[in-house]
mmCIF file with all atom_site columns, C-alpha atoms and ligand atoms in Angstrom:
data_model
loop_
_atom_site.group_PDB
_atom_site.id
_atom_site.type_symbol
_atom_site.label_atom_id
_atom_site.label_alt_id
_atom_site.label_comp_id
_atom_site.label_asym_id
_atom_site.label_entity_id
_atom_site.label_seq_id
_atom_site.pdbx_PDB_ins_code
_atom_site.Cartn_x
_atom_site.Cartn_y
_atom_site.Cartn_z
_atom_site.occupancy
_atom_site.B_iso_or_equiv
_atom_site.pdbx_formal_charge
_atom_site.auth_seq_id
_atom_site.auth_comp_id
_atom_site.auth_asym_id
_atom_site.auth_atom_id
_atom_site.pdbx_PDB_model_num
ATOM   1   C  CA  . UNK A 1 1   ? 0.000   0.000   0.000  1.00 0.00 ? 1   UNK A CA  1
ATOM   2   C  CA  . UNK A 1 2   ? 1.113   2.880   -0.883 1.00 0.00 ? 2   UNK A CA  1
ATOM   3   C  CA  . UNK A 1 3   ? 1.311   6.363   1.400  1.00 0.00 ? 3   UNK A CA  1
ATOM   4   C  CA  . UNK A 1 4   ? -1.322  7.909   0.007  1.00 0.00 ? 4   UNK A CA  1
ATOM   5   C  CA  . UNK A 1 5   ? -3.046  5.264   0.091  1.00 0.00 ? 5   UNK A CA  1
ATOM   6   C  CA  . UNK A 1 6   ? -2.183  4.822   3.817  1.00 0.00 ? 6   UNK A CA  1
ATOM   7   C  CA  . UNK A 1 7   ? -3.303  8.511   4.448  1.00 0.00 ? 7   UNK A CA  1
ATOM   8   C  CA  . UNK A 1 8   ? -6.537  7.463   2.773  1.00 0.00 ? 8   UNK A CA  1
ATOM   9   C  CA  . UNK A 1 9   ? -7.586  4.952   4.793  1.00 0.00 ? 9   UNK A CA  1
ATOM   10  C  CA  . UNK A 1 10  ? -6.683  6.952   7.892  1.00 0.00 ? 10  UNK A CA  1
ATOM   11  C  CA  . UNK A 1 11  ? -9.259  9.559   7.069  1.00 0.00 ? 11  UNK A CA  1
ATOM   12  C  CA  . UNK A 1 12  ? -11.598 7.013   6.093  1.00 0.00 ? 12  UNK A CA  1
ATOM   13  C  CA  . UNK A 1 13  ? -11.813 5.201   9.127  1.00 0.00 ? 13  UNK A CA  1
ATOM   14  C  CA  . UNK A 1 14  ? -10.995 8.093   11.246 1.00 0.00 ? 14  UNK A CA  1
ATOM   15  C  CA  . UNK A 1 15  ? -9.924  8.784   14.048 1.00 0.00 ? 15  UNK A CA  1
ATOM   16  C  CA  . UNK A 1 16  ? -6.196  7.928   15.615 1.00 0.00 ? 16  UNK A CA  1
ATOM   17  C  CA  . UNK A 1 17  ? -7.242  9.051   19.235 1.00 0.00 ? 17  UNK A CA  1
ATOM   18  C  CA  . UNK A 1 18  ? -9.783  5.880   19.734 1.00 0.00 ? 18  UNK A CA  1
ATOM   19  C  CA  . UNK A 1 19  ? -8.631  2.472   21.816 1.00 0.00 ? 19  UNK A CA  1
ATOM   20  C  CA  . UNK A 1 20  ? -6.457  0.084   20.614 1.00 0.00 ? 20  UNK A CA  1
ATOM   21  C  CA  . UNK A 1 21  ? -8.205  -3.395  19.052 1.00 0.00 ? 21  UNK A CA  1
ATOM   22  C  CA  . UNK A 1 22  ? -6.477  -6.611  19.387 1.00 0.00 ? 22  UNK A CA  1
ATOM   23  C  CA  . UNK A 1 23  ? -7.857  -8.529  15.839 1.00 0.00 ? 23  UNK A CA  1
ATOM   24  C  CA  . UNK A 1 24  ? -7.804  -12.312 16.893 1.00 0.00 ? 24  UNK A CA  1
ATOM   25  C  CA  . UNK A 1 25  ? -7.426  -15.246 14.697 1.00 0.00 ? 25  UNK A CA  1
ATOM   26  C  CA  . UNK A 1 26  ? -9.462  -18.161 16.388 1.00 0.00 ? 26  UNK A CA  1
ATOM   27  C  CA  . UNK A 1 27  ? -7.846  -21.797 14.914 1.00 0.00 ? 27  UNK A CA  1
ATOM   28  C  CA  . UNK A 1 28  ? -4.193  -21.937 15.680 1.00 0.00 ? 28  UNK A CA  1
ATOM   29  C  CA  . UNK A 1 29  ? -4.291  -19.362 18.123 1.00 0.00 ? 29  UNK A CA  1
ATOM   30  C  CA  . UNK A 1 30  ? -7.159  -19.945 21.461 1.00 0.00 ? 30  UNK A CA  1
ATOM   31  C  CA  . UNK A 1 31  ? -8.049  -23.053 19.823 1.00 0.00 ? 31  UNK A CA  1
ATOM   32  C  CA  . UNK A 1 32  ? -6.026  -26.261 18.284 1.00 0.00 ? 32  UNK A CA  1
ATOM   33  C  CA  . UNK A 1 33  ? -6.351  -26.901 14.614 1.00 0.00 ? 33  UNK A CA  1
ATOM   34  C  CA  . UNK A 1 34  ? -7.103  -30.381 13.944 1.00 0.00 ? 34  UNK A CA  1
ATOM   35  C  CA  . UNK A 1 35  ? -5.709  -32.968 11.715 1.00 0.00 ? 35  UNK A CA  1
ATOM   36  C  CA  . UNK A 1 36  ? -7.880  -34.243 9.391  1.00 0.00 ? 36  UNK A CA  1
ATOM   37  C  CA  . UNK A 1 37  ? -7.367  -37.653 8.233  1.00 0.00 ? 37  UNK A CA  1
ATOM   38  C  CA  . UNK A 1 38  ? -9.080  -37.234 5.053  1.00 0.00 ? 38  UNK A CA  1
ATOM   39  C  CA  . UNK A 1 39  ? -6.720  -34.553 3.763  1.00 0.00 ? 39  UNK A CA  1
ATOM   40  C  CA  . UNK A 1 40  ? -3.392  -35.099 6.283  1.00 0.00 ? 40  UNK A CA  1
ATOM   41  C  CA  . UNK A 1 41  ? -3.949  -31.746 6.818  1.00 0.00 ? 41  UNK A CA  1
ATOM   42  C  CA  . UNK A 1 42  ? -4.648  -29.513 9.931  1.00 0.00 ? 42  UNK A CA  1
ATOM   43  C  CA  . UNK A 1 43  ? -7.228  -27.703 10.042 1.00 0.00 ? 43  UNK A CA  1
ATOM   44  C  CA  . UNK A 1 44  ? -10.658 -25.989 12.191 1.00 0.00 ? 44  UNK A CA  1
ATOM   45  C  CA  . UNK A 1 45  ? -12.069 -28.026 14.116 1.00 0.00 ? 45  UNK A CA  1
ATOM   46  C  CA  . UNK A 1 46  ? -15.513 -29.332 12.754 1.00 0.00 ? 46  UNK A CA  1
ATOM   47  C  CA  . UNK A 1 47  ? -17.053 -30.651 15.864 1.00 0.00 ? 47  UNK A CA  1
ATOM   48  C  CA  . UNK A 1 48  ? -17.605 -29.300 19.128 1.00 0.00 ? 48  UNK A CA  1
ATOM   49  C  CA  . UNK A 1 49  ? -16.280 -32.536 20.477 1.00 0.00 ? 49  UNK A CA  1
ATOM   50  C  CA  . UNK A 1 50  ? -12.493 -31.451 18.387 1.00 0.00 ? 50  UNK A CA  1
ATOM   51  C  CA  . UNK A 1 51  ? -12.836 -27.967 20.172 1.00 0.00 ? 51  UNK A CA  1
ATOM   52  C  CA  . UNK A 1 52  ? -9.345  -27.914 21.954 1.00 0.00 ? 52  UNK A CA  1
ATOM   53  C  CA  . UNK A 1 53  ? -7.978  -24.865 23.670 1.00 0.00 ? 53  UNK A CA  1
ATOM   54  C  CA  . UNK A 1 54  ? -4.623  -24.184 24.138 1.00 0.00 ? 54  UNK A CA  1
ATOM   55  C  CA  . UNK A 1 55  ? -3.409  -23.405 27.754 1.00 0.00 ? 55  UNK A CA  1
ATOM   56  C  CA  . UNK A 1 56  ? -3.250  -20.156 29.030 1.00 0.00 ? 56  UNK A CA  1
ATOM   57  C  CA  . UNK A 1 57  ? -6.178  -18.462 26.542 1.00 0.00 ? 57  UNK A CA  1
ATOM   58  C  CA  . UNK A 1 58  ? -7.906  -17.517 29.347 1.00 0.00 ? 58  UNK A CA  1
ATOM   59  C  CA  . UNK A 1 59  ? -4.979  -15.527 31.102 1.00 0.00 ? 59  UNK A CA  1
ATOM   60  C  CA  . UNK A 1 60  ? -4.208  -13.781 27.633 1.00 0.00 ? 60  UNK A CA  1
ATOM   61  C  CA  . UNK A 1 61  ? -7.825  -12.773 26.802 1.00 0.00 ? 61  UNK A CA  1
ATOM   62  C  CA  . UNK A 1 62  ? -7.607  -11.375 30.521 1.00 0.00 ? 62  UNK A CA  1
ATOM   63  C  CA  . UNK A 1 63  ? -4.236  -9.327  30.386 1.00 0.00 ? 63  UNK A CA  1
ATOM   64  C  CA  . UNK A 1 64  ? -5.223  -7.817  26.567 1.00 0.00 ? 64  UNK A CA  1
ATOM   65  C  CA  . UNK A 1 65  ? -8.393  -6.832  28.566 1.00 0.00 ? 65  UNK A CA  1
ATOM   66  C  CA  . UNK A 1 66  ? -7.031  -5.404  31.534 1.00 0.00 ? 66  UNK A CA  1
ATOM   67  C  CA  . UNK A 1 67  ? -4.306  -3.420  29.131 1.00 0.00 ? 67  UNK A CA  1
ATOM   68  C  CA  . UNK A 1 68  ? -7.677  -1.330  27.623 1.00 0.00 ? 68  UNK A CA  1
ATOM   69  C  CA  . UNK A 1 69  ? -8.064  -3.295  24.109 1.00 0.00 ? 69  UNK A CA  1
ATOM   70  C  CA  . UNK A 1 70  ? -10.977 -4.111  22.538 1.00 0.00 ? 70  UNK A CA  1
ATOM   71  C  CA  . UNK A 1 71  ? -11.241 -7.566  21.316 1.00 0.00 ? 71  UNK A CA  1
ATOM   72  C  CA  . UNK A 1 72  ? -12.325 -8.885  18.434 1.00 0.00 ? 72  UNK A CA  1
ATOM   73  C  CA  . UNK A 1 73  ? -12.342 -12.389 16.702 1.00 0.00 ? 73  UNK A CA  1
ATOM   74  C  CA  . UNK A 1 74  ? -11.662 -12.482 13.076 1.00 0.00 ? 74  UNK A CA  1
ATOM   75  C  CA  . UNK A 1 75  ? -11.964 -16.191 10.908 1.00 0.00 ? 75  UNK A CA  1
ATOM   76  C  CA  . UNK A 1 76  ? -11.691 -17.680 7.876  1.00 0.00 ? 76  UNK A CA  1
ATOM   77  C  CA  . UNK A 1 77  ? -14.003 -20.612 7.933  1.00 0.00 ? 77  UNK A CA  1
ATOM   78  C  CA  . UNK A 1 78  ? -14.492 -22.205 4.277  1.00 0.00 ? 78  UNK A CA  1
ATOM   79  C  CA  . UNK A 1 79  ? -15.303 -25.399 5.089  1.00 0.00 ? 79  UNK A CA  1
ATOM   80  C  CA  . UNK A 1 80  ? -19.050 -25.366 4.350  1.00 0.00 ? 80  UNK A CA  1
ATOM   81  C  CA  . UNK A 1 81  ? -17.759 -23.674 1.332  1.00 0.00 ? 81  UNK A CA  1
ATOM   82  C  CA  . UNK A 1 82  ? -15.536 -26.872 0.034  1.00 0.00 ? 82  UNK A CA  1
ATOM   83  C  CA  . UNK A 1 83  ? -18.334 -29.389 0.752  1.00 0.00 ? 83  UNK A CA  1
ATOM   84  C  CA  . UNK A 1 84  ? -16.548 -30.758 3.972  1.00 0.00 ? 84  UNK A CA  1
ATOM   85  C  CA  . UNK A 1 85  ? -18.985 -28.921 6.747  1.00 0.00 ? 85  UNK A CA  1
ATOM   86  C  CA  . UNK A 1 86  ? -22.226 -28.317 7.139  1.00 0.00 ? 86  UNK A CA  1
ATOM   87  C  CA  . UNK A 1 87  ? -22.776 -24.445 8.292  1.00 0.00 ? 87  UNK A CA  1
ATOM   88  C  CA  . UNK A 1 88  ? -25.146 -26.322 11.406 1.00 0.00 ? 88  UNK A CA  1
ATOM   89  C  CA  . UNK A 1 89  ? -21.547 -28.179 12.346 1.00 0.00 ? 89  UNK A CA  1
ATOM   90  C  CA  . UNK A 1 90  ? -19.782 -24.609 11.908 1.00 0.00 ? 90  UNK A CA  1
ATOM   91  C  CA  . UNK A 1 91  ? -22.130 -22.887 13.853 1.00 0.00 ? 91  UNK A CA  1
ATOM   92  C  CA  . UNK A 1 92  ? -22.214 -25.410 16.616 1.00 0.00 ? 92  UNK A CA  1
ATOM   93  C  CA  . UNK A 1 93  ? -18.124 -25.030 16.928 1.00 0.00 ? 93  UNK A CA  1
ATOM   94  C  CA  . UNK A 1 94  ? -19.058 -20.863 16.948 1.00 0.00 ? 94  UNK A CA  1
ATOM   95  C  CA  . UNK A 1 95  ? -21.177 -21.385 19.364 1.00 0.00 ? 95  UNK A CA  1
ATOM   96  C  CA  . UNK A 1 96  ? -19.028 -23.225 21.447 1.00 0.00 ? 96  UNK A CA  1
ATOM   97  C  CA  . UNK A 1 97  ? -15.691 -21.159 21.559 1.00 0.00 ? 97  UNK A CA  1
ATOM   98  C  CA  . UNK A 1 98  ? -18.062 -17.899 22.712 1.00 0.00 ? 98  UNK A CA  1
ATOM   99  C  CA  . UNK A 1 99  ? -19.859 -19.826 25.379 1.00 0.00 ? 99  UNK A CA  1
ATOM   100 C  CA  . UNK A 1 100 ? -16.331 -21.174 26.722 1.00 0.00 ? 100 UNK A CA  1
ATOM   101 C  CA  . UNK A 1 101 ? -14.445 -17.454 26.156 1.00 0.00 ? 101 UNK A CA  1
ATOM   102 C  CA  . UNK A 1 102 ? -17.932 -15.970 27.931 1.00 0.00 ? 102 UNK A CA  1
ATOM   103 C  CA  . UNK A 1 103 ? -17.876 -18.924 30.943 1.00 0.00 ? 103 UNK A CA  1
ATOM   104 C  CA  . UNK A 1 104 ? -14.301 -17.623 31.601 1.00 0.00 ? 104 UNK A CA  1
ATOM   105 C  CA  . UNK A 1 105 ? -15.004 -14.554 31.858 1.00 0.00 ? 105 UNK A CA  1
ATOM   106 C  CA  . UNK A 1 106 ? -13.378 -12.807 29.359 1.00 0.00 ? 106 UNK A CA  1
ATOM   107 C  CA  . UNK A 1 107 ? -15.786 -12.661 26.505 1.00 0.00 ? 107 UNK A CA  1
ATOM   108 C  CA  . UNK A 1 108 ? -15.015 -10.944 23.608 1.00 0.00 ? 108 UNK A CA  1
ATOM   109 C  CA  . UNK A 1 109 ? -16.686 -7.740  21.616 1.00 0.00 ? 109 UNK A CA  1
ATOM   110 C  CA  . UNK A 1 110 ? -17.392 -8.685  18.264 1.00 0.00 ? 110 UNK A CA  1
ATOM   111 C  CA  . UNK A 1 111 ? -17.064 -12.277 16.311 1.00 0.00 ? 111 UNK A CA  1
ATOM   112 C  CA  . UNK A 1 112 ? -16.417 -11.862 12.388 1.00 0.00 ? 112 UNK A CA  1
ATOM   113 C  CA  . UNK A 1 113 ? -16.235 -15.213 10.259 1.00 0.00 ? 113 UNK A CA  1
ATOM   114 C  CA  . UNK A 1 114 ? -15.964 -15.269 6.694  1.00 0.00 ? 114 UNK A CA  1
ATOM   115 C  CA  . UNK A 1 115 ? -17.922 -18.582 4.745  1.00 0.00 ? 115 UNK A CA  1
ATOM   116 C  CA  . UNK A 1 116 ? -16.885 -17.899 1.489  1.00 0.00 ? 116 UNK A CA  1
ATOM   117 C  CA  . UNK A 1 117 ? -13.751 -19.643 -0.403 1.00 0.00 ? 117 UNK A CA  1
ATOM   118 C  CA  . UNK A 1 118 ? -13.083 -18.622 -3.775 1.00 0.00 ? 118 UNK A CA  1
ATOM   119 C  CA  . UNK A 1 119 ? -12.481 -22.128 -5.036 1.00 0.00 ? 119 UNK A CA  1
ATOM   120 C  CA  . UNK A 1 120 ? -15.244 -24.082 -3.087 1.00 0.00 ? 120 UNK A CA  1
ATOM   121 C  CA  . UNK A 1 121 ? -18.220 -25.910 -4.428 1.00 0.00 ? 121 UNK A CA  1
ATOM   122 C  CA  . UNK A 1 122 ? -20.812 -25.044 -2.145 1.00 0.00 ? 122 UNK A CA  1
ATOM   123 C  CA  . UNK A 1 123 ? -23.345 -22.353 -4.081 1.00 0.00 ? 123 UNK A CA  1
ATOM   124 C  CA  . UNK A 1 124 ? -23.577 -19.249 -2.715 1.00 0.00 ? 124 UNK A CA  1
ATOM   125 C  CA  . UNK A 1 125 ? -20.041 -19.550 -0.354 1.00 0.00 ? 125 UNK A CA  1
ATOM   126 C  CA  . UNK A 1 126 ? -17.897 -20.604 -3.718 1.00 0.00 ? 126 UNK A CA  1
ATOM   127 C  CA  . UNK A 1 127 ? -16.886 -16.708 -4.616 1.00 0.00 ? 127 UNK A CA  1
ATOM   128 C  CA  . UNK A 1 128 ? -14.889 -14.559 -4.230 1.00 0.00 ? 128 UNK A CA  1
ATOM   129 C  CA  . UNK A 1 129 ? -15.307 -12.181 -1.095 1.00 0.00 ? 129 UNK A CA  1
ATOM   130 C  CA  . UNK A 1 130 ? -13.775 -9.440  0.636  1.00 0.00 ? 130 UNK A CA  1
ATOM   131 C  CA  . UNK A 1 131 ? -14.008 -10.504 4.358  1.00 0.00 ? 131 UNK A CA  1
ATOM   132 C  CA  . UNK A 1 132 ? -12.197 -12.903 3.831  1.00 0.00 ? 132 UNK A CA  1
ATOM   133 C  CA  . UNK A 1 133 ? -8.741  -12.817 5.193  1.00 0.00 ? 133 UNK A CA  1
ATOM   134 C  CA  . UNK A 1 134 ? -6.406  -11.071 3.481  1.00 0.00 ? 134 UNK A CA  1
ATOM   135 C  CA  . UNK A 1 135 ? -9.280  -9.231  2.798  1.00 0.00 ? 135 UNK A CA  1
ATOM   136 C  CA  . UNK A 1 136 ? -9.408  -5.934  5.471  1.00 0.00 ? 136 UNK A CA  1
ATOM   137 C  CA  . UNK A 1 137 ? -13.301 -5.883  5.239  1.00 0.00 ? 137 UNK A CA  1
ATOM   138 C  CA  . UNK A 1 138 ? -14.035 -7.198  8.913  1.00 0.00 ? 138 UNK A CA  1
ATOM   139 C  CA  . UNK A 1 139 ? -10.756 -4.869  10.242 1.00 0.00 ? 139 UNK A CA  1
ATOM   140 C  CA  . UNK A 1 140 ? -12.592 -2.008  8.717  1.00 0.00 ? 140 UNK A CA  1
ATOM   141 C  CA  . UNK A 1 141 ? -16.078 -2.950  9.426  1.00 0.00 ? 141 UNK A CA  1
ATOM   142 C  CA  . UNK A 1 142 ? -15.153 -3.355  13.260 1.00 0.00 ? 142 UNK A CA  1
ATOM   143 C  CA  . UNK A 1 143 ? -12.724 -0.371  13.517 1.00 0.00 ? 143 UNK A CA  1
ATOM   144 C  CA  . UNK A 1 144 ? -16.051 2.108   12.159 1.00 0.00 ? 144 UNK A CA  1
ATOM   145 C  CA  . UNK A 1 145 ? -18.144 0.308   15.052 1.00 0.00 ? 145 UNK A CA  1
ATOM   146 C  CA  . UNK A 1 146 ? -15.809 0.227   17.767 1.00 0.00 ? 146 UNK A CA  1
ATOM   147 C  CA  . UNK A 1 147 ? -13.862 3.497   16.999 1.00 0.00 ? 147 UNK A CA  1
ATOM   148 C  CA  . UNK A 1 148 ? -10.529 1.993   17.091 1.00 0.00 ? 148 UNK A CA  1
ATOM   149 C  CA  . UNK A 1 149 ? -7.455  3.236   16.367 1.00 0.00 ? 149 UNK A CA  1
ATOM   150 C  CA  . UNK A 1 150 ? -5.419  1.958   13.807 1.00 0.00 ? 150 UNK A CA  1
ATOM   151 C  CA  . UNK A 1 151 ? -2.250  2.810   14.847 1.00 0.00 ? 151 UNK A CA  1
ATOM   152 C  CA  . UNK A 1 152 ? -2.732  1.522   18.572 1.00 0.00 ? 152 UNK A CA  1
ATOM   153 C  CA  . UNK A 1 153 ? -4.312  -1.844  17.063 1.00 0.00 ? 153 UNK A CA  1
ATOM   154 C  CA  . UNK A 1 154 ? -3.054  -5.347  16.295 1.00 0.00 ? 154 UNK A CA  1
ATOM   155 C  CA  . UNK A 1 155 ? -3.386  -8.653  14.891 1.00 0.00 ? 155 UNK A CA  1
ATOM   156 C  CA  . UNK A 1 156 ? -2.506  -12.502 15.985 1.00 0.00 ? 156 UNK A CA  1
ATOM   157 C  CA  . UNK A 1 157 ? -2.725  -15.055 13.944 1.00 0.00 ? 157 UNK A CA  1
ATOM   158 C  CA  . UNK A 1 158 ? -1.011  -18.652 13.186 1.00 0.00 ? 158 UNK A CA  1
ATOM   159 C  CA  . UNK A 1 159 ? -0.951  -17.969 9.123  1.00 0.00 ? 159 UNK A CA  1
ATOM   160 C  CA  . UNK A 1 160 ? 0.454   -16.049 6.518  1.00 0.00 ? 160 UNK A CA  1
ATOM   161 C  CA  . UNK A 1 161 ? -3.298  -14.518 5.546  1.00 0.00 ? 161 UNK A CA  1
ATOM   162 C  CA  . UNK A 1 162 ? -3.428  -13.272 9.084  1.00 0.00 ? 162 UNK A CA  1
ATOM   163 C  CA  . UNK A 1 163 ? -0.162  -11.091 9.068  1.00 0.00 ? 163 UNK A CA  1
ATOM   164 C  CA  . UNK A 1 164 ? -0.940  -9.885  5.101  1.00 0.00 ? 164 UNK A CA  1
ATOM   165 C  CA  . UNK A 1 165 ? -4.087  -8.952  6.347  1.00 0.00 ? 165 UNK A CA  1
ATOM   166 C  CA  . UNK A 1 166 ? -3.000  -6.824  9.673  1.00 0.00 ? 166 UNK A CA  1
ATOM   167 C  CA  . UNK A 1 167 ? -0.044  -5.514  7.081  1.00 0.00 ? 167 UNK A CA  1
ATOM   168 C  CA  . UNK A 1 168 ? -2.853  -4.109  4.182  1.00 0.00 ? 168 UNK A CA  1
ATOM   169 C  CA  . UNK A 1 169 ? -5.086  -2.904  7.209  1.00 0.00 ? 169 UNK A CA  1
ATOM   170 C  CA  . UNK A 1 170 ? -2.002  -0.671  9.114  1.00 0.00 ? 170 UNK A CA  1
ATOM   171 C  CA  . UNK A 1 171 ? -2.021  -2.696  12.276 1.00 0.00 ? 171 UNK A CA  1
ATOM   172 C  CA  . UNK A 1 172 ? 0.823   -3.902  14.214 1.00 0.00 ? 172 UNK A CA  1
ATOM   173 C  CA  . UNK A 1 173 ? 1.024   -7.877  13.760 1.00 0.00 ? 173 UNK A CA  1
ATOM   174 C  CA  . UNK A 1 174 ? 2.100   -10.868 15.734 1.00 0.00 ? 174 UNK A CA  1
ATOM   175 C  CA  . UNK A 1 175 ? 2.686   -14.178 14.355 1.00 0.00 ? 175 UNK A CA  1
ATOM   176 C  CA  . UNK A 1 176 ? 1.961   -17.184 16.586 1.00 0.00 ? 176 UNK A CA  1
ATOM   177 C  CA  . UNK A 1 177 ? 4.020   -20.274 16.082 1.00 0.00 ? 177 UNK A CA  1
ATOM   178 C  CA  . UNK A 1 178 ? 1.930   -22.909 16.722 1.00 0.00 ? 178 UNK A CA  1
ATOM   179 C  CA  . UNK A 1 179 ? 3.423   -26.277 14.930 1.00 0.00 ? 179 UNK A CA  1
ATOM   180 C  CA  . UNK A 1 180 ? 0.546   -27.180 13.000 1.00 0.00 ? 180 UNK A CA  1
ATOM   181 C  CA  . UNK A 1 181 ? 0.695   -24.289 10.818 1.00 0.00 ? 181 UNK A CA  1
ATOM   182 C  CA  . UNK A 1 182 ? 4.368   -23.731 10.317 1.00 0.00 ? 182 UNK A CA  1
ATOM   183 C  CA  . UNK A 1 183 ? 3.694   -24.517 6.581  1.00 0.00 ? 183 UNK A CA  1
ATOM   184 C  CA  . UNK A 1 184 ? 1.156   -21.727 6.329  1.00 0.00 ? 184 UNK A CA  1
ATOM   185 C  CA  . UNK A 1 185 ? 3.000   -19.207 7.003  1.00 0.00 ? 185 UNK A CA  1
ATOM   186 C  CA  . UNK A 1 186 ? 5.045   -18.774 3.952  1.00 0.00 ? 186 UNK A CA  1
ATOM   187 C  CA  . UNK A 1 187 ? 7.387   -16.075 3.953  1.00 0.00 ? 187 UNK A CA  1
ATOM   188 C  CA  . UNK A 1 188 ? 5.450   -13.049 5.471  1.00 0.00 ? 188 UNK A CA  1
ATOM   189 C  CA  . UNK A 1 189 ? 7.598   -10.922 7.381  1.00 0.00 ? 189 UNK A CA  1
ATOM   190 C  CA  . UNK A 1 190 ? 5.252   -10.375 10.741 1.00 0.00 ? 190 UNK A CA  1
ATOM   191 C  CA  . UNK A 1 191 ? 6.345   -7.258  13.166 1.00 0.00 ? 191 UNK A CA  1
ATOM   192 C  CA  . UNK A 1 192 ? 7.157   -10.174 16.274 1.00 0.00 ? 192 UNK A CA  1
ATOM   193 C  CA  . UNK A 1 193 ? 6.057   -13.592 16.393 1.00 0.00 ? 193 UNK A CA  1
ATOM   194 C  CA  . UNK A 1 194 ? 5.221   -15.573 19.602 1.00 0.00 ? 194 UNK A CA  1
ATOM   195 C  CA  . UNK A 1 195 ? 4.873   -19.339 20.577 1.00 0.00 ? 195 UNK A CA  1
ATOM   196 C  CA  . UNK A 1 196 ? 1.569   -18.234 22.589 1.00 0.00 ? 196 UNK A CA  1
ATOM   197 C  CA  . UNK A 1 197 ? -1.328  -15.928 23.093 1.00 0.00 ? 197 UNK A CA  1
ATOM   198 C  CA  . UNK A 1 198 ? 0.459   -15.136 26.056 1.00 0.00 ? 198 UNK A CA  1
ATOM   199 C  CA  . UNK A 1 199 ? 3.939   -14.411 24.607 1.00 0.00 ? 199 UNK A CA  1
ATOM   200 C  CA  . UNK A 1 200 ? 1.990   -12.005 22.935 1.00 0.00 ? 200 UNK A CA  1
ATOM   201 C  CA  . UNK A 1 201 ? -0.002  -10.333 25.454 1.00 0.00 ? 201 UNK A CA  1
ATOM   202 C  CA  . UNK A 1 202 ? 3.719   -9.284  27.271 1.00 0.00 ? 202 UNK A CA  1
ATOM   203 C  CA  . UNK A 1 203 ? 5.122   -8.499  23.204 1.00 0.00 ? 203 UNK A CA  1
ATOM   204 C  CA  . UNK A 1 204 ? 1.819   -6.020  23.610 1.00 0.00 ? 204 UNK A CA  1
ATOM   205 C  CA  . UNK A 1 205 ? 2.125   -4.586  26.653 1.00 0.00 ? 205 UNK A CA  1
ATOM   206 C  CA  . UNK A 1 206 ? 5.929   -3.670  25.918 1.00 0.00 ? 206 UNK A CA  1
ATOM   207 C  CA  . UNK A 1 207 ? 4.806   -1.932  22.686 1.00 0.00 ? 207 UNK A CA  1
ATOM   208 C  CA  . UNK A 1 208 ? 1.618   0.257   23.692 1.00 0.00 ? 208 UNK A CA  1
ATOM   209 C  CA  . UNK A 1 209 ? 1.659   3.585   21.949 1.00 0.00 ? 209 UNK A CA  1
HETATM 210 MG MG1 . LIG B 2 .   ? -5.517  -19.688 12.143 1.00 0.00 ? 1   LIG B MG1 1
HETATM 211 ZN ZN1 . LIG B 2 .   ? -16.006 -13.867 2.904  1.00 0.00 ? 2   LIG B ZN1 1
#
């Protein structure tokens, strides 16, 4: 992007004076991504009974809270869209990650999820769409409603579409290393990276502007 560009989008979405937002990727970073037999692959979870949360979300959630951040949950779920889901099955696993996050006590502000994939075979999620991630649509979308400020904002995610997406929208991004996606993350060049959410909560609170 260039600086004009940059400036644009600054005026467009306003103001620098608002809170931080902490964007959160979901699989890969509170919860486990799964390995599929089908495809050898790892990826969401598809059931609520392979809903797996890594240690220490809790705690994370907490401290990003405490340090004055919104939060906000952004996904990329295109199952349903490549014939492997059902949206009930996707929905059910939604469900499930908000009731847990709420039952802890640290529940979260706003949940996006994109559906769509641009090579899927489902009608009607098989397109091409611009929430989902790299798309900035959701980081916009939630930075109108919440007032955020870019410039005090941030993203964490497990994949290479999570840092390209924090880089195109002007936030500050974190890369966490969870195994199971090391070959996702091609060669994106994220601000810090972090084995956990809570590696990244202290990388956060060393960096607030
Ligand atoms: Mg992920
Ligand atoms: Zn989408």
């Amino acid at each position: 992007m260039g600086i004009n560009e940059k400036k644009a989008r600054f005026k467009m979405i306003g103001s620098n004076n608002g809170r931080g937002g902490i964007f959160l990727d979901r699989d890969g970073v509170i919860n486990r991504n799964i390995l599929n037999p089908q495809t050898g692959e790892f990826e969401s979870p598809a059931a609520v009974g392979n809903l797996s949360f890594f240690p220490g979300v809790a705690e994370a959630l907490r401290g990003m809270r405490s340090l004055g951040f919104f939060l906000i949950l952004i996904s990329n779920q295109p199952s349903h869209a490549k014939g492997k889901a059902t949206m009930a099955e996707l929905d059910a696993v939604g469900d499930a990650v908000k009731r847990t996050l709420d039952d802890w006590g640290v529940p979260l502000d706003g949940y996006y999820y994109c559906y769509h994939h641009p090579k899927g075979i489902t009608p009607g999620f098989s397109k091409h769409c611009e929430c989902r991630k790299p798309g900035t649509l959701f980081v916009d979308e939630a930075c109108r409603r919440f007032e955020l400020s870019i410039g005090r904002s941030w993203i964490i995610g497990d994949r290479e579409t999570d840092i390209l997406c924090g880089k195109a929208a002007g936030l500050k991004t974190i890369l966490i290393l969870d195994p199971t996606s090391a070959d996702r993350r091609g060669d994106t060049d994220p601000d810090y990276s972090a084995p956990t959410l809570l590696d990244a909560v202290d990388i956060i609170r060393r960096n607030i502007v």
